[in-house]
XYZ file of C-alpha atoms in Angstrom:
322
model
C -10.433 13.614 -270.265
C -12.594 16.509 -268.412
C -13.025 16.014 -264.908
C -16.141 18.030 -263.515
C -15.504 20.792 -260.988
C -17.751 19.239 -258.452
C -17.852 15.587 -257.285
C -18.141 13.303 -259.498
C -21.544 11.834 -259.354
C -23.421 14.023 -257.305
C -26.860 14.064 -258.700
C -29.873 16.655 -258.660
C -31.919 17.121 -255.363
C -31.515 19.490 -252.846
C -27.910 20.653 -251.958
C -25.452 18.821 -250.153
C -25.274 18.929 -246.291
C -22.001 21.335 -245.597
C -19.175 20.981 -243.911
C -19.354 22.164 -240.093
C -19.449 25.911 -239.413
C -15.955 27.365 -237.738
C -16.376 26.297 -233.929
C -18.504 28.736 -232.103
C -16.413 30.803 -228.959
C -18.308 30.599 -225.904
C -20.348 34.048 -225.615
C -18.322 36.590 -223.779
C -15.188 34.894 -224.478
C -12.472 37.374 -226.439
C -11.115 35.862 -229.971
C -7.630 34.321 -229.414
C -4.984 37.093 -230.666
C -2.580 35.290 -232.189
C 1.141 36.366 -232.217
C 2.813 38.479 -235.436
C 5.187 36.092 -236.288
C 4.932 33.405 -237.209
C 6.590 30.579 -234.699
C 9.642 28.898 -235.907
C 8.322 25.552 -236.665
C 12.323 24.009 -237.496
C 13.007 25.464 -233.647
C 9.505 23.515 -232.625
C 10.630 19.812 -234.106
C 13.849 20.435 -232.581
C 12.715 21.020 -229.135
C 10.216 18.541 -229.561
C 13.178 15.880 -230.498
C 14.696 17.293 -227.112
C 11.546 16.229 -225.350
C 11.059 12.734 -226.389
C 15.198 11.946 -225.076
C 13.814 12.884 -221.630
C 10.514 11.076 -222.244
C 12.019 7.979 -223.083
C 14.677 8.310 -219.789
C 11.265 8.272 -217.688
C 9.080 5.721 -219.602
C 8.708 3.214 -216.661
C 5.348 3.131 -214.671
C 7.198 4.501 -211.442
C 8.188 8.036 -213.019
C 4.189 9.491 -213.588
C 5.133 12.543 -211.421
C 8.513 13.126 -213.097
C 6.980 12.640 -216.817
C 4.417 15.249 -215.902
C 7.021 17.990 -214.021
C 8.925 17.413 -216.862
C 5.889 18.342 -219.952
C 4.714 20.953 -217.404
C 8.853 22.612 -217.705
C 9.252 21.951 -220.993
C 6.580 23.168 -222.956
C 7.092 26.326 -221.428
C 10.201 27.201 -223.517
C 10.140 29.568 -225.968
C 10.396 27.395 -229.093
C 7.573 25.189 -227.962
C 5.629 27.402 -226.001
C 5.538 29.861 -229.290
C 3.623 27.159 -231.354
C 0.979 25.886 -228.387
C -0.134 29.363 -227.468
C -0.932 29.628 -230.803
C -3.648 26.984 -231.480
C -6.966 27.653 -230.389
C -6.227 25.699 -227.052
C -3.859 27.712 -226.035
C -0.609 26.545 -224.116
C -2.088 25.669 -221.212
C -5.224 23.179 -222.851
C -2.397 21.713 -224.841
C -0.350 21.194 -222.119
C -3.495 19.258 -220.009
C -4.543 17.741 -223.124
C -0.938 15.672 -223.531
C -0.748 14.948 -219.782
C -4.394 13.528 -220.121
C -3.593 11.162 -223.081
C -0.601 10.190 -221.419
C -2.233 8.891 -218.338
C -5.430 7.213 -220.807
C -2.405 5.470 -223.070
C -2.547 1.725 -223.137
C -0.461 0.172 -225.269
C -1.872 -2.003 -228.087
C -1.819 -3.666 -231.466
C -3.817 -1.007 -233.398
C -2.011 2.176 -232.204
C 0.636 4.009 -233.967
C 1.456 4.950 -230.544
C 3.522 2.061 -229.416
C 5.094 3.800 -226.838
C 4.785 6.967 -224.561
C 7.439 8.845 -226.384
C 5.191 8.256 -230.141
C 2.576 9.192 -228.415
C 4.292 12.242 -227.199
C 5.742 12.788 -230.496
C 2.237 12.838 -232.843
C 0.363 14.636 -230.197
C 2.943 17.640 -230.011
C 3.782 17.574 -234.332
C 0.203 17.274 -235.216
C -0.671 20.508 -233.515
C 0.987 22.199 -236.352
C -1.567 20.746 -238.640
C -3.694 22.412 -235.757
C -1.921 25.942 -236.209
C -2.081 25.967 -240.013
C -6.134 25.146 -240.255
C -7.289 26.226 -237.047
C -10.091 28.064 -238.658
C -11.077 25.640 -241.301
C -14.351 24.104 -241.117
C -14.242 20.333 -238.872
C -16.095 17.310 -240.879
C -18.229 17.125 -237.753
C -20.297 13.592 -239.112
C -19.401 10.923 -241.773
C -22.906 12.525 -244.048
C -20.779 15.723 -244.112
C -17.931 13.670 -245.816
C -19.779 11.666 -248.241
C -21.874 14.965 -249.032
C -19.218 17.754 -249.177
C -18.994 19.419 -252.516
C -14.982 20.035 -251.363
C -14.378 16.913 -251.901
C -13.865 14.612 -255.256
C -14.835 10.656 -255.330
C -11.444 9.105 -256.100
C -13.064 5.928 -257.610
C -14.189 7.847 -260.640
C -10.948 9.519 -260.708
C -8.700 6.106 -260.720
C -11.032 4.657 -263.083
C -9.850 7.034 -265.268
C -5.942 6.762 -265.131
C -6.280 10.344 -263.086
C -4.502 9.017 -259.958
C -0.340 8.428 -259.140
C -1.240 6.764 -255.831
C -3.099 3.493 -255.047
C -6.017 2.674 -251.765
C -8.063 -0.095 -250.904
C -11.581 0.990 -249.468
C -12.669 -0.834 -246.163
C -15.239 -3.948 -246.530
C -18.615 -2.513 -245.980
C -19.464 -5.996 -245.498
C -18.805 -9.796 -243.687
C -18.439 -11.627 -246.637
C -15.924 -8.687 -248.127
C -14.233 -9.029 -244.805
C -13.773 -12.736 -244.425
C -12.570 -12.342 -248.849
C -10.038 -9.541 -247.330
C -8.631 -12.227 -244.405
C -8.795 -14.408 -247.122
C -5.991 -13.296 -249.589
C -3.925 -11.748 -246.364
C -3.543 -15.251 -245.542
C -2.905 -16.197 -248.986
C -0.436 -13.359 -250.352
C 0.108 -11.858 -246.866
C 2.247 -9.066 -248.513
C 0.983 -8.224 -251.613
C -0.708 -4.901 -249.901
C 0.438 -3.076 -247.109
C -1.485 -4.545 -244.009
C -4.118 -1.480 -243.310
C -8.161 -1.303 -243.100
C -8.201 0.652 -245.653
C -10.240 3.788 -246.408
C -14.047 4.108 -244.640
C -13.932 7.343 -247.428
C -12.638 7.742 -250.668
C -13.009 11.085 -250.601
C -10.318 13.882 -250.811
C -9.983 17.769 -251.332
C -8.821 18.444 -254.908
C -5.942 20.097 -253.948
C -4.615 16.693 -251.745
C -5.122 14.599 -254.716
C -2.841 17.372 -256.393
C -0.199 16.501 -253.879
C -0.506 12.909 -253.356
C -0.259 12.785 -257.339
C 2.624 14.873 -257.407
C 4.462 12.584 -254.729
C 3.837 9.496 -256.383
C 4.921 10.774 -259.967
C 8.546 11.447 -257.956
C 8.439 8.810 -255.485
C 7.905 6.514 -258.707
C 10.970 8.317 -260.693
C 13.219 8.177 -257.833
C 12.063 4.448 -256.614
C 13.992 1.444 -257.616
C 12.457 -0.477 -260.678
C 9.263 -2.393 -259.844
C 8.697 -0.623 -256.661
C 4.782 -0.156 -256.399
C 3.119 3.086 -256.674
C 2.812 5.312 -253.388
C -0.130 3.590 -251.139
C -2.465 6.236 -249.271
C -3.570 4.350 -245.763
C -5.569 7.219 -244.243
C -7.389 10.637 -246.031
C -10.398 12.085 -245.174
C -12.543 11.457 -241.619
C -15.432 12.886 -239.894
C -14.689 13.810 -236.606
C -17.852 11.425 -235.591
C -15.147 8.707 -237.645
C -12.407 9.917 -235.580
C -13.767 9.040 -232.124
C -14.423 5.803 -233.420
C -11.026 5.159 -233.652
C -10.145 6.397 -230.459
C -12.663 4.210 -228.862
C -10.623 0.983 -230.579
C -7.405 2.173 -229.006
C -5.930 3.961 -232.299
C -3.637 7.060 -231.325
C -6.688 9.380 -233.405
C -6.095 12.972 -231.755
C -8.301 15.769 -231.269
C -8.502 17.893 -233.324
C -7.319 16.564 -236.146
C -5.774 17.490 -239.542
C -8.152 14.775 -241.217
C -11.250 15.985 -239.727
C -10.513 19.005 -242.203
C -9.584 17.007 -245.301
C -5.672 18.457 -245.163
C -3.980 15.160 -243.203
C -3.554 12.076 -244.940
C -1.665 8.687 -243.987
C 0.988 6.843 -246.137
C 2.583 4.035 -245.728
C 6.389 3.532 -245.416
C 6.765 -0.056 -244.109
C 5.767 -1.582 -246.668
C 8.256 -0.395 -249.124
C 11.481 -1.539 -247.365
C 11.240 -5.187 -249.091
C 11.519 -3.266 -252.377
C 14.384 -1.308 -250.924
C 12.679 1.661 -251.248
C 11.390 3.000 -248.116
C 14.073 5.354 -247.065
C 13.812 7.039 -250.425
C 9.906 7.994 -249.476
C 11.151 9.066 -246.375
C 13.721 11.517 -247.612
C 11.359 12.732 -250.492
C 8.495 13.688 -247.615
C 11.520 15.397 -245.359
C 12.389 17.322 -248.344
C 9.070 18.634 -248.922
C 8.743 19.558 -245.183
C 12.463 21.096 -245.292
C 10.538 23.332 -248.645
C 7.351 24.458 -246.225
C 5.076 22.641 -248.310
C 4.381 19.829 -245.665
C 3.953 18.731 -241.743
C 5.369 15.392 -241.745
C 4.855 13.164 -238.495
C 7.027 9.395 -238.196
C 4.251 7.121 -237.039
C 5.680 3.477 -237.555
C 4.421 1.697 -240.092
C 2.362 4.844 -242.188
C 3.419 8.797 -241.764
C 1.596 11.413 -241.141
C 1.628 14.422 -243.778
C -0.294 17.824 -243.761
C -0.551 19.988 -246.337
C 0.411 23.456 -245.515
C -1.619 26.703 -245.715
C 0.902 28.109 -248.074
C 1.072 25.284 -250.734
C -3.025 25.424 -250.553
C -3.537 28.064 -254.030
C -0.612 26.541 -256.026
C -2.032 22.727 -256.032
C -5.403 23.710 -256.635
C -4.595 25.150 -259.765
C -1.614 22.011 -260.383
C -5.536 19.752 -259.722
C -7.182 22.156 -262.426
C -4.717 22.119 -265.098
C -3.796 18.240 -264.612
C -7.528 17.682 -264.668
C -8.578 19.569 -267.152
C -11.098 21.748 -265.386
């Protein structure tokens, strides 16, 4: 079957609102000259494994002034230092960015952060997502999203047998919320426990990917093992301080906000044994260059990398017919 080239569903009337223009400089200020190599992102994860041993040594309340002597040190090395001063912040805004959301974290049930050292962890890994698509376009509000002629409606795709990967949408309403508690109660693990997507919207070349990893996660899975489950895509920045607002570990910016980041889970999958072979498949593909892959719990964190962009748009073309 032909899939369109544009979303499906879109009808006639004046054009689409568009995505968010490339953040604005403020006047006078020079461009950000960004270094000619490109940082070592292997030497990056391992210092930022380094890190989180001495973050965890000084995760009491007591050792504020030591956690912060010891960020302020440490992301001053070379192999960290490299990939900071790279992202439109700058070494020294990520460096009081981290400090800041360490001294706002409160634990709770909703964040991926359950500790100081995870929240250490995504904050320092997702600024690679940051590097790679600094000068993409931000989904500033959720009519962006729903509007965006980047992005495909994957309802008509999975009516259509087009998709290796499985969702749930959020309730938009009470009654679909109290029928969601409902069979949670009933079957409490017959889906992974997540709110599902507020859009089920994604770029065409991320439906390439996720499609790709479920065809292999599904090979390589033991038998009735369900299909990959996507937990997060797509979110308008507007979206993404929601979140923050209900305690979830959402940083600023954000790999989402530009329709590269998406969430799946891995939790879920160890009662069908099969967990640690998603894991290894999505360390493989970051091992390749092809992804940014961030441990969060129960779902990880995956960006798709600059470099990978060109070859799964045309894998979402062919596949697709277009």
């Amino acid at each position: 079957m032909r899939v369109p080239s544009r979303s499906p569903g879109q009808q006639p009337g004046p054009p689409a609102t568009p995505t968010a223009p490339a953040r604005r400089r403020p006047s006078g200020t020079a461009p950000r000259r960004l270094p000619t190599a490109e940082p070592d992102l292997a030497a990056y994860r391992a210092a930022v494994a380094e890190l989180l041993v001495e973050v965890g040594a000084l995760a009491d309340a007591t050792s504020t002034r030591a956690r912060q002597v010891l960020i302020d040190e440490r992301l001053r090395e070379p192999a960290l230092a490299a990939v900071l001063d790279a992202t439109p912040q700058g070494l020294i805004g990520a460096r009081e960015t981290l400090l800041l959301e360490m001294a706002r974290y409160q634990p709770n049930e909703r964040t991926s952060a359950r500790d100081l050292t995870a929240l250490v962890r995504i904050y320092l890994l997702s600024r690679i997502d940051v590097l790679w698509w600094q000068d993409a376009p931000t989904f500033v509000t959720d009519d962006q999203v729903n509007g965006s002629a980047e992005l495909v409606d994957l309802e008509w795709l999975r009516r259509r047998d087009l998709l290796r990967f499985r969702y749930q949408e959020q309730p938009a309403t009470m009654l679909g919320r109290a029928a969601r508690g409902l069979r949670r109660r009933l079957r409490p693990d017959v889906t992974p426990r997540t709110a599902g997507l507020l859009f089920r919207r994604a770029r065409r070349e991320v439906v390439a990917l996720l499609n790709d990893i479920g065809r292999e996660f599904t090979a390589a899975a033991p038998p009735a093992t369900p299909p990959l489950w996507v937990t997060s895509l797509v979110r308008s920045a507007e979206h993404q301080y929601r979140l923050r607002r209900l305690g979830y570990a959402a940083m600023l910016p954000s790999g989402h906000c530009l329709g590269y980041s998406v969430d799946v889970e891995l939790a879920w999958f160890e009662r069908f044994g099969a967990r640690d072979t998603l894991a290894e498949l999505l360390l493989n593909r970051q091992k390749a260059g092809e992804l940014n892959v961030i441990d969060e719990g129960q779902a990880w964190h995956l960006c798709l990398a600059p470099t990978a962009r060109r070859r799964l748009r045309r894998a979402y073309e062919a596949e697709m017919g277009v």
